[in-house]
Coordinates of C-alpha atoms in Angstrom, one line a residue:
M139 CA -0.1 0.0 -0.1
L140 CA 2.4 2.4 0.8
D141 CA 4.9 1.6 -1.6
S142 CA 2.1 2.3 -4.4
F143 CA 1.4 5.4 -2.6
F144 CA 5.2 6.9 -2.3
G145 CA 5.7 5.9 -6.2
S146 CA 2.8 7.6 -7.4
F147 CA 3.2 10.7 -5.1
S148 CA 6.8 10.6 -6.3
E149 CA 6.0 10.8 -9.7
A150 CA 3.4 13.3 -9.3
V151 CA 5.6 16.0 -7.3
S152 CA 8.7 14.8 -9.2
F153 CA 10.8 14.1 -6.0
P154 CA 13.1 11.1 -5.9
E155 CA 11.1 8.3 -4.0
D156 CA 13.8 7.7 -1.9
Q157 CA 14.2 11.1 -0.5
L158 CA 10.4 11.1 -0.3
R159 CA 10.1 8.5 2.1
C160 CA 13.0 9.8 4.3
L161 CA 11.6 13.1 4.6
S162 CA 8.1 11.5 5.3
A163 CA 9.7 9.6 8.2
L164 CA 11.4 13.2 9.8
L165 CA 8.0 14.5 9.6
L166 CA 6.4 11.3 11.3
G167 CA 8.5 11.9 14.0
Y168 CA 7.2 14.8 15.3
P169 CA 3.5 13.8 16.1
L170 CA 5.4 10.4 17.2
A171 CA 7.4 12.5 19.4
F172 CA 4.6 14.4 20.9
A173 CA 3.4 10.6 22.0
F174 CA 6.6 9.4 22.9
R175 CA 6.9 12.9 25.8
L176 CA 3.0 11.7 27.1
L177 CA 4.7 8.1 28.2
P178 CA 4.1 7.4 31.9
A179 CA 7.3 9.1 33.6
N180 CA 7.8 6.2 36.2
N181 CA 8.2 3.4 33.8
P182 CA 11.4 3.9 31.5
N183 CA 11.1 0.4 30.3
L184 CA 8.1 1.4 28.1
K185 CA 9.8 4.4 26.7
H186 CA 12.8 2.2 25.8
I187 CA 10.6 -0.6 24.1
A188 CA 8.6 2.4 22.6
S189 CA 11.6 3.7 21.5
V190 CA 12.7 0.6 19.3
V191 CA 9.6 -0.2 18.0
T192 CA 9.0 3.1 16.4
S193 CA 12.7 3.0 14.7
F194 CA 12.1 -0.3 13.4
F195 CA 8.7 1.0 11.9
L196 CA 10.3 3.9 10.4
I197 CA 12.9 2.1 8.7
V198 CA 11.1 -1.1 7.3
V199 CA 7.9 0.6 6.6
V200 CA 8.4 4.2 6.0
V201 CA 11.8 4.3 4.3
N202 CA 11.3 0.6 3.3
D203 CA 15.3 -0.3 4.0
L204 CA 14.8 -3.9 5.6
V205 CA 18.5 -4.7 4.9
G206 CA 19.6 -1.7 6.3
L207 CA 18.0 -2.3 9.4
M208 CA 19.6 -6.0 9.6
H209 CA 23.2 -3.9 9.1
L210 CA 22.4 -1.5 12.2
L211 CA 20.8 -4.1 14.3
G212 CA 23.7 -6.8 13.7
S213 CA 26.9 -4.2 14.2
S214 CA 24.7 -3.0 17.3
I215 CA 24.3 -6.4 19.0
A216 CA 27.8 -7.2 18.0
V217 CA 29.5 -4.0 19.8
W218 CA 26.9 -4.8 22.7
R219 CA 28.4 -8.7 23.3
I220 CA 32.4 -7.4 22.3
M221 CA 31.9 -4.8 25.5
G222 CA 30.4 -7.3 27.9
V223 CA 33.2 -9.8 27.2
V224 CA 36.6 -7.9 26.2
E225 CA 37.7 -5.6 29.4
G226 CA 40.4 -3.2 29.4
K227 CA 41.5 -0.7 26.0
W228 CA 41.4 -3.2 23.6
G229 CA 37.3 -3.2 23.8
P230 CA 36.8 -0.1 22.5
R231 CA 39.5 -0.4 19.9
L232 CA 38.4 -3.4 18.5
V233 CA 34.7 -1.8 18.5
F234 CA 36.2 1.4 16.9
I235 CA 38.1 -0.5 13.8
G236 CA 35.1 -3.4 13.4
V237 CA 32.6 -0.5 12.9
M238 CA 34.8 1.6 10.7
L239 CA 35.5 -1.3 8.5
H240 CA 31.6 -2.1 8.3
M241 CA 31.1 1.6 7.6
S242 CA 33.8 1.3 5.0
V243 CA 32.3 -1.8 3.4
S244 CA 29.2 -0.1 3.1
H245 CA 30.4 3.0 1.7
L246 CA 32.6 1.2 -0.8
I247 CA 29.2 -0.8 -2.2
R248 CA 27.7 2.2 -2.5
Q249 CA 30.4 4.3 -4.5
F250 CA 30.7 1.2 -7.1
N251 CA 26.9 0.7 -7.5
D252 CA 25.8 4.5 -7.5
Y253 CA 29.0 6.7 -7.8
R254 CA 28.5 10.3 -7.6
G255 CA 24.8 9.4 -6.8
Y256 CA 22.5 10.8 -4.1
K257 CA 20.1 7.6 -4.0
L258 CA 19.6 7.3 0.0
D259 CA 20.3 3.9 1.9
H260 CA 21.6 2.6 5.2
T261 CA 24.9 4.1 4.9
G262 CA 23.6 7.5 5.9
P263 CA 21.9 5.9 9.6
Q264 CA 25.2 3.9 9.9
M265 CA 27.3 6.5 9.8
I266 CA 25.3 8.2 13.1
L267 CA 25.5 4.3 14.3
T268 CA 29.0 4.5 14.0
M269 CA 29.6 7.5 16.4
K270 CA 27.2 6.3 18.6
L271 CA 28.6 2.7 19.1
T272 CA 32.3 4.1 19.5
S273 CA 31.5 6.7 22.1
W274 CA 29.3 4.0 23.9
A275 CA 32.0 1.9 24.0
F276 CA 34.7 4.4 25.2
N277 CA 32.2 5.3 27.7
V278 CA 32.1 1.6 29.1
Y279 CA 35.9 1.4 29.0
D280 CA 35.9 4.7 31.1
G281 CA 33.1 3.3 33.8
R282 CA 36.2 0.4 34.4
R283 CA 38.9 2.8 34.8
N284 CA 40.0 4.6 38.0
P285 CA 38.2 8.2 38.3
K286 CA 41.2 9.7 39.0
E287 CA 42.9 9.1 35.3
L288 CA 39.3 10.7 33.8
S289 CA 38.8 14.2 32.5
R290 CA 35.7 15.9 33.5
Y291 CA 33.9 15.0 30.5
Q292 CA 34.8 11.5 31.0
L293 CA 33.6 11.4 34.5
E294 CA 30.4 12.6 33.5
H295 CA 29.6 10.3 30.8
A296 CA 31.1 7.2 31.9
I297 CA 29.2 3.7 32.0
T298 CA 29.3 2.4 35.6
T299 CA 26.8 -0.2 35.3
F300 CA 26.8 -2.4 32.2
P301 CA 23.4 -1.9 30.2
S302 CA 20.7 -4.1 29.4
L303 CA 20.2 -4.6 25.3
L304 CA 16.9 -3.6 25.9
H305 CA 18.3 0.0 27.4
Y306 CA 21.2 -0.2 24.9
L307 CA 18.9 -0.6 22.1
S308 CA 16.8 2.3 22.7
Y309 CA 19.5 4.7 22.7
V310 CA 21.1 3.2 19.8
F311 CA 17.4 3.6 17.6
F312 CA 16.1 6.7 19.3
F313 CA 13.6 7.2 16.6
P314 CA 13.8 11.0 15.9
A315 CA 17.9 10.6 15.7
V316 CA 18.1 7.4 14.0
L317 CA 18.1 8.5 10.3
V318 CA 20.0 11.8 10.4
G319 CA 21.2 11.9 13.8
P320 CA 22.1 13.9 16.1
S321 CA 24.8 11.7 17.8
F322 CA 24.5 12.0 21.6
E323 CA 26.1 10.3 24.8
Y324 CA 24.6 7.3 26.2
M325 CA 24.5 9.1 30.0
D326 CA 22.6 11.8 28.6
Y327 CA 20.0 9.8 26.8
I328 CA 19.3 7.6 30.0
R329 CA 19.3 10.6 32.1
F330 CA 16.5 12.1 29.7
I331 CA 14.3 8.7 29.7
E332 CA 14.7 8.9 33.5
L333 CA 13.7 12.6 33.5
S334 CA 16.5 12.7 36.4
Q335 CA 17.5 16.6 35.6
F336 CA 13.7 17.3 35.4
R337 CA 12.8 15.6 38.8
D338 CA 12.7 17.5 42.2
P339 CA 15.4 15.4 44.6
K340 CA 12.9 15.8 47.4
T341 CA 9.6 15.3 46.3
G342 CA 10.4 13.0 43.2
K343 CA 8.1 15.1 40.9
I344 CA 8.7 16.3 37.3
H345 CA 8.9 19.7 36.4
W346 CA 9.3 20.2 32.7
P347 CA 11.1 23.4 31.9
A348 CA 9.0 25.8 29.5
G349 CA 9.7 26.6 25.9
R350 CA 10.0 22.9 24.9
V351 CA 6.9 22.8 22.2
M352 CA 7.9 26.3 20.9
A353 CA 11.7 25.5 20.5
S354 CA 10.8 22.5 18.4
M355 CA 8.4 24.5 16.4
K356 CA 11.3 26.8 15.5
S357 CA 13.2 24.3 14.4
F358 CA 10.7 22.5 12.5
F359 CA 9.8 25.9 10.6
F360 CA 13.7 27.0 10.0
S361 CA 13.8 23.3 8.2
L362 CA 10.6 24.2 6.1
I363 CA 12.3 27.7 5.1
A364 CA 15.5 25.5 4.3
L365 CA 13.9 23.1 2.2
A366 CA 11.8 25.7 0.2
S367 CA 15.3 27.7 -0.3
L368 CA 16.5 24.1 -1.7
A369 CA 13.6 23.8 -3.8
T370 CA 13.7 27.5 -5.4
I371 CA 17.5 28.3 -5.2
G372 CA 19.4 25.0 -5.2
P373 CA 18.8 24.2 -9.1
K374 CA 19.9 27.7 -10.3
L375 CA 23.2 27.0 -8.2
D376 CA 24.0 24.0 -9.0
V377 CA 27.7 22.9 -8.5
L378 CA 28.3 20.7 -11.2
W379 CA 27.8 24.1 -13.6
T380 CA 31.4 24.8 -12.5
L381 CA 32.4 22.1 -15.1
D382 CA 30.7 23.6 -17.6
P383 CA 32.7 25.3 -20.5
A384 CA 30.4 28.6 -20.0
W385 CA 31.6 28.7 -16.4
K386 CA 35.4 28.7 -17.5
T387 CA 34.9 31.6 -19.9
L388 CA 33.7 33.8 -17.0
P389 CA 35.6 36.5 -15.7
W390 CA 37.8 35.2 -12.3
V391 CA 35.2 37.2 -10.1
L392 CA 32.5 35.7 -11.7
R393 CA 33.6 32.1 -11.3
F394 CA 35.1 33.0 -7.8
G395 CA 31.5 34.4 -6.9
Y396 CA 29.5 31.4 -8.4
V397 CA 31.6 29.2 -6.2
Q398 CA 30.8 30.9 -3.5
L399 CA 26.8 30.9 -3.7
A400 CA 26.8 27.3 -5.2
A401 CA 28.8 26.2 -1.8
F402 CA 26.1 28.4 -0.1
A403 CA 22.9 26.6 -1.6
A404 CA 24.4 23.6 -1.1
R405 CA 24.3 24.1 2.8
F406 CA 20.7 24.3 2.7
K407 CA 19.7 20.5 2.6
Y408 CA 21.7 20.2 5.8
Y409 CA 20.0 22.9 7.9
A410 CA 17.0 21.1 6.5
V411 CA 17.4 17.7 7.9
W412 CA 19.3 18.4 11.0
K413 CA 16.7 21.0 12.2
M414 CA 14.3 18.7 11.1
A415 CA 15.6 16.2 13.2
E416 CA 16.5 18.4 16.4
G417 CA 13.1 19.8 16.6
A418 CA 11.2 16.0 16.9
C419 CA 14.1 15.3 19.5
V420 CA 13.3 18.9 21.6
M421 CA 9.2 17.5 21.1
A422 CA 10.1 14.2 22.6
G423 CA 11.6 16.1 25.5
F424 CA 15.2 15.5 24.8
G425 CA 17.5 18.5 24.2
Y426 CA 17.2 20.6 27.4
N427 CA 20.4 22.4 27.9
G428 CA 20.1 24.6 31.3
Q429 CA 19.2 27.8 31.3
D430 CA 20.4 31.0 29.5
P431 CA 22.5 33.3 31.9
E432 CA 21.1 36.4 30.2
T433 CA 17.7 35.9 29.8
G434 CA 17.0 33.2 32.3
E435 CA 14.9 31.4 29.5
S436 CA 15.3 27.5 29.1
R437 CA 17.5 26.1 26.4
W438 CA 16.2 23.2 24.0
D439 CA 19.6 23.1 21.9
A440 CA 21.5 20.0 23.2
T441 CA 20.8 18.1 20.4
S442 CA 21.3 20.7 18.2
N443 CA 23.3 19.8 15.5
I444 CA 24.1 23.1 13.6
N445 CA 24.1 26.8 14.7
V446 CA 23.6 28.1 11.6
W447 CA 24.0 31.6 12.5
A448 CA 27.2 31.0 14.3
Y449 CA 28.5 29.2 10.9
E450 CA 27.3 31.8 8.4
T451 CA 29.1 34.8 10.3
G452 CA 31.9 32.8 11.8
E453 CA 35.3 34.3 11.6
S454 CA 37.9 31.6 11.8
I455 CA 38.0 27.9 10.8
K456 CA 37.8 26.6 14.1
T457 CA 34.2 28.7 14.6
L458 CA 33.0 26.9 12.1
A459 CA 34.2 23.6 12.7
D460 CA 32.5 24.1 16.0
N461 CA 29.3 25.0 14.9
W462 CA 29.2 22.5 11.8
N463 CA 27.5 19.2 12.4
M464 CA 28.0 19.7 16.2
G465 CA 27.3 16.0 17.2
T466 CA 29.9 14.6 14.7
N467 CA 32.4 17.5 16.3
K468 CA 31.9 16.5 19.5
W469 CA 32.6 12.3 18.7
L470 CA 35.9 13.6 16.8
K471 CA 36.6 15.6 19.8
H472 CA 36.0 13.0 22.4
S473 CA 36.6 9.7 20.7
V474 CA 39.3 10.6 18.3
Y475 CA 41.2 13.6 19.1
F476 CA 41.6 13.5 22.8
R477 CA 42.0 9.5 22.8
V478 CA 45.2 9.7 20.4
V479 CA 47.1 12.0 22.7
S480 CA 49.5 10.4 24.8
P481 CA 49.0 11.1 28.6
G482 CA 50.6 13.9 29.9
S483 CA 51.3 15.5 26.3
K484 CA 49.4 18.4 24.5
P485 CA 48.1 18.1 21.3
G486 CA 49.8 19.1 18.2
P487 CA 49.4 19.5 14.4
L488 CA 49.7 15.4 14.4
E489 CA 46.2 14.7 16.4
T490 CA 44.8 17.9 14.3
F491 CA 45.3 15.8 10.7
A492 CA 44.8 12.5 12.4
T493 CA 41.4 13.6 13.5
F494 CA 40.5 15.1 9.8
G495 CA 41.7 11.9 8.6
V496 CA 39.2 9.7 10.6
S497 CA 36.3 12.3 9.7
A498 CA 37.2 12.1 5.8
F499 CA 37.2 8.5 6.5
W500 CA 34.1 8.4 8.0
H501 CA 32.3 10.3 5.5
G502 CA 33.7 8.0 2.7
F503 CA 35.7 7.1 0.0
Y504 CA 35.4 9.7 -2.6
P505 CA 39.0 11.9 -2.9
G506 CA 37.2 14.9 -3.0
Y507 CA 36.3 14.4 1.2
Y508 CA 40.3 14.0 1.7
L509 CA 41.4 17.1 -0.2
M510 CA 38.9 19.1 1.3
F511 CA 39.7 18.0 4.8
A512 CA 43.4 17.8 4.1
S513 CA 43.3 21.5 3.4
S514 CA 40.7 22.4 5.8
A515 CA 43.6 21.4 8.5
A516 CA 46.0 23.4 6.7
A517 CA 43.7 26.4 6.5
L518 CA 42.8 25.6 10.3
T519 CA 46.9 25.8 10.9
A520 CA 47.1 29.4 9.0
G521 CA 43.9 30.7 11.3
K522 CA 45.8 29.8 14.4
L523 CA 48.8 31.3 13.5
L524 CA 47.0 34.9 12.2
R525 CA 45.2 34.5 15.5
S526 CA 48.8 34.4 17.4
H527 CA 50.5 36.6 15.4
L528 CA 48.5 39.0 13.9
R529 CA 45.8 39.6 15.7
P530 CA 47.3 41.0 18.9
R531 CA 48.5 43.5 16.8
F532 CA 45.0 45.0 16.2
A533 CA 43.2 44.0 19.8
S534 CA 42.9 46.9 22.4
A535 CA 45.2 46.1 25.3
I536 CA 42.3 47.1 27.8
S537 CA 39.5 44.9 26.6
G538 CA 41.1 42.8 24.2
K539 CA 38.6 43.1 21.9
T540 CA 39.3 43.8 17.5
P541 CA 38.0 46.8 15.7
A542 CA 34.7 45.8 13.5
W543 CA 36.7 46.0 10.3
Y544 CA 39.1 43.4 11.3
N545 CA 36.3 41.2 12.5
I546 CA 34.4 41.6 9.2
L547 CA 37.3 41.2 7.1
G548 CA 38.1 37.8 9.2
M549 CA 34.2 36.5 8.8
L550 CA 35.0 37.4 4.5
L551 CA 37.9 35.5 4.3
T552 CA 36.9 32.5 6.5
Q553 CA 33.8 32.2 4.2
S554 CA 35.2 33.0 1.2
T555 CA 38.0 29.9 2.3
I556 CA 34.9 27.5 3.4
N557 CA 33.4 27.7 0.4
Y558 CA 36.2 27.3 -1.7
L559 CA 37.1 24.3 0.2
S560 CA 34.1 22.7 -0.1
I561 CA 33.8 22.6 -3.6
S562 CA 36.2 19.5 -3.8
F563 CA 33.4 18.1 -0.9
L564 CA 30.6 18.5 -3.4
L565 CA 32.4 17.3 -6.8
L566 CA 33.5 14.2 -5.0
T567 CA 36.2 13.3 -7.7
F568 CA 40.0 14.4 -7.8
T569 CA 40.2 15.5 -11.3
D570 CA 36.8 17.9 -10.9
S571 CA 38.1 19.2 -7.9
I572 CA 41.3 20.0 -9.1
E573 CA 40.0 21.5 -12.0
V574 CA 37.5 23.8 -10.5
W575 CA 40.6 24.9 -8.1
K576 CA 42.7 25.4 -10.9
N577 CA 40.2 27.5 -13.0
L578 CA 40.4 29.7 -9.8
Y579 CA 44.4 29.9 -10.0
F580 CA 44.5 27.8 -6.1
V581 CA 43.9 31.5 -5.0
V582 CA 43.0 29.6 -1.2
H583 CA 45.6 27.4 -1.3
I584 CA 48.2 29.6 -2.5
G585 CA 47.2 32.1 0.5
I586 CA 47.3 29.5 3.2
A587 CA 50.6 28.7 2.1
V588 CA 51.6 32.5 2.5
V589 CA 50.3 32.9 5.7
T590 CA 51.7 29.6 7.2
V591 CA 55.6 30.5 5.8
F592 CA 55.6 34.2 6.1
V593 CA 53.4 35.3 9.0
P594 CA 55.4 34.1 11.8
V595 CA 58.2 35.4 10.0
V596 CA 57.0 38.9 9.1
F597 CA 55.0 39.4 12.2
P598 CA 56.7 37.5 15.2
V599 CA 54.5 37.1 18.6
K600 CA 55.5 40.7 20.5
R601 CA 55.8 39.6 24.2
K602 CA 54.6 42.2 26.6
S603 CA 57.9 43.3 28.9
K604 CA 57.3 43.5 32.7
K605 CA 56.4 46.9 32.8
Q606 CA 53.7 46.7 30.0
Q607 CA 52.3 43.8 31.7
Q608 CA 52.4 45.8 35.4
E609 CA 50.7 48.8 33.2
A610 CA 48.4 46.7 32.3
E611 CA 47.2 45.2 35.1
K612 CA 46.9 48.4 36.9
V613 CA 44.4 49.6 34.3
K614 CA 42.3 46.5 35.1
E615 CA 42.8 47.3 38.6
L616 CA 41.4 50.4 37.9
L617 CA 38.4 49.8 35.6
H618 CA 37.4 47.4 38.8
D619 CA 37.4 49.5 41.1
V620 CA 35.6 52.1 39.3
T621 CA 33.2 49.3 38.5
E622 CA 32.8 48.5 42.0
E623 CA 32.4 52.1 43.2
V624 CA 29.5 52.8 40.2
A625 CA 27.6 49.8 41.7
A626 CA 28.1 50.6 45.3
V627 CA 26.6 54.2 44.2
A628 CA 23.7 53.0 42.3
V629 CA 22.7 50.5 45.4
G630 CA 22.8 53.8 47.8
A631 CA 20.9 55.3 45.4
A632 CA 18.4 52.8 44.9
K633 CA 17.9 52.2 48.7
E634 CA 17.4 56.0 49.4
V635 CA 14.4 55.9 47.1
L636 CA 12.9 52.9 48.6
E637 CA 13.6 54.3 52.0
S638 CA 11.9 57.8 51.1
T639 CA 9.0 56.0 49.4
P640 CA 5.8 56.6 52.0
A641 CA 3.1 53.9 52.5
N642 CA 0.6 55.5 49.5
G643 CA 3.3 54.4 47.2
K644 CA 4.4 57.9 45.9
V645 CA 8.3 58.7 45.7
K646 CA 8.4 61.9 47.2
T647 CA 9.9 64.9 45.1
L648 CA 12.9 66.5 45.8

């Protein structure tokens, strides 16, 4: 029945059936998440069962991928058994190697059968699963280690009690996030299921923070705007046009400008699916992130996978990396970057390139991925050099802030750099990527090389003399004292007004 429905609907709207099924599953996540939120708070096992069953329904019935479910379920059970049997550091290592190999085989099969195609299959959910399984394995390992050896983050997410298969599968197959993410930690999920963060320690009653539905709807409507933008603007800014002879005949400025716009338009599809999945997670009650320290309002962005504004206005490659695919970045940081650093040593360029390498490997085997991530690692290094060697020359000695023109220039350079580099990620092949970059005269790559080689020489780091440091400290102390005096005067004035207010509530005129 659903096959004929999706087939007919796909023809009617001229939209690929596989993408239509995926979009339908994401949309169904909202009413299902609303119902999930209404399940009894004192029956976590019912929630675990509902989460698993709902995901199986979405994958098999709506998405129509029984084979994909077998891949996901098989690797999940294998990892659960490995960590139940293998103790010590080799447990998470075996898991990491095993799930990455399994995912790599899926990537290769897809690449050979549908080269440069965009037909959706189980490799997308398997990429999310890989992050969950490897981070879960490391968390189980951390739960068996001496707490003194762990970082604060590892302590917060260490799994000290090995979970049952039901609890584990509920985490792996949490239905709003099973298809496109986000990835998250097991202990965060268990706290959500048990509602421990919302439970009054004295009375045991559940107090839900305000703003959940509003936050969910904001993500939902933003995803609809992104979908509309993708449908209207996307076809007019097809990145494949950079391979057309007509593009090559344009002046260099127009060629470069088109690359900027095409790369920007390509991000709409990520914004659409990530924000839609985020909204469904929040609707289910998962994603509370405390209160905003400035407004005091509840924040529901713990499951956010993208900070669109921060990314589109970022002033450094690091800022972009921190705000794009945030679940994956967190996984790379805590399950790769800090895991390859030797105890007692500081991370360096080797760890950075190793992390970018794993990220490229996780995405698949198209050469364009490796071209982008290698170039991005070099751009990140160049950005660090600019920050340490150039930024102090323009920063205020008192506030440490840089002038507006400096920030705007940094934003423009950062955005143009990432848009240029992401062309290889979108074109996928080595030949096409190099061809487009060659037609742009490798301008960004040359800029990265110039910064890396010459900036440390031309702009050596200025070290403040003891006298300058003492003067800066005096200025800070003076500002602190002035601030305290102003606050004291304001408080005194407020008290005087209150004390002079009679019983009728009218303030006496002076």
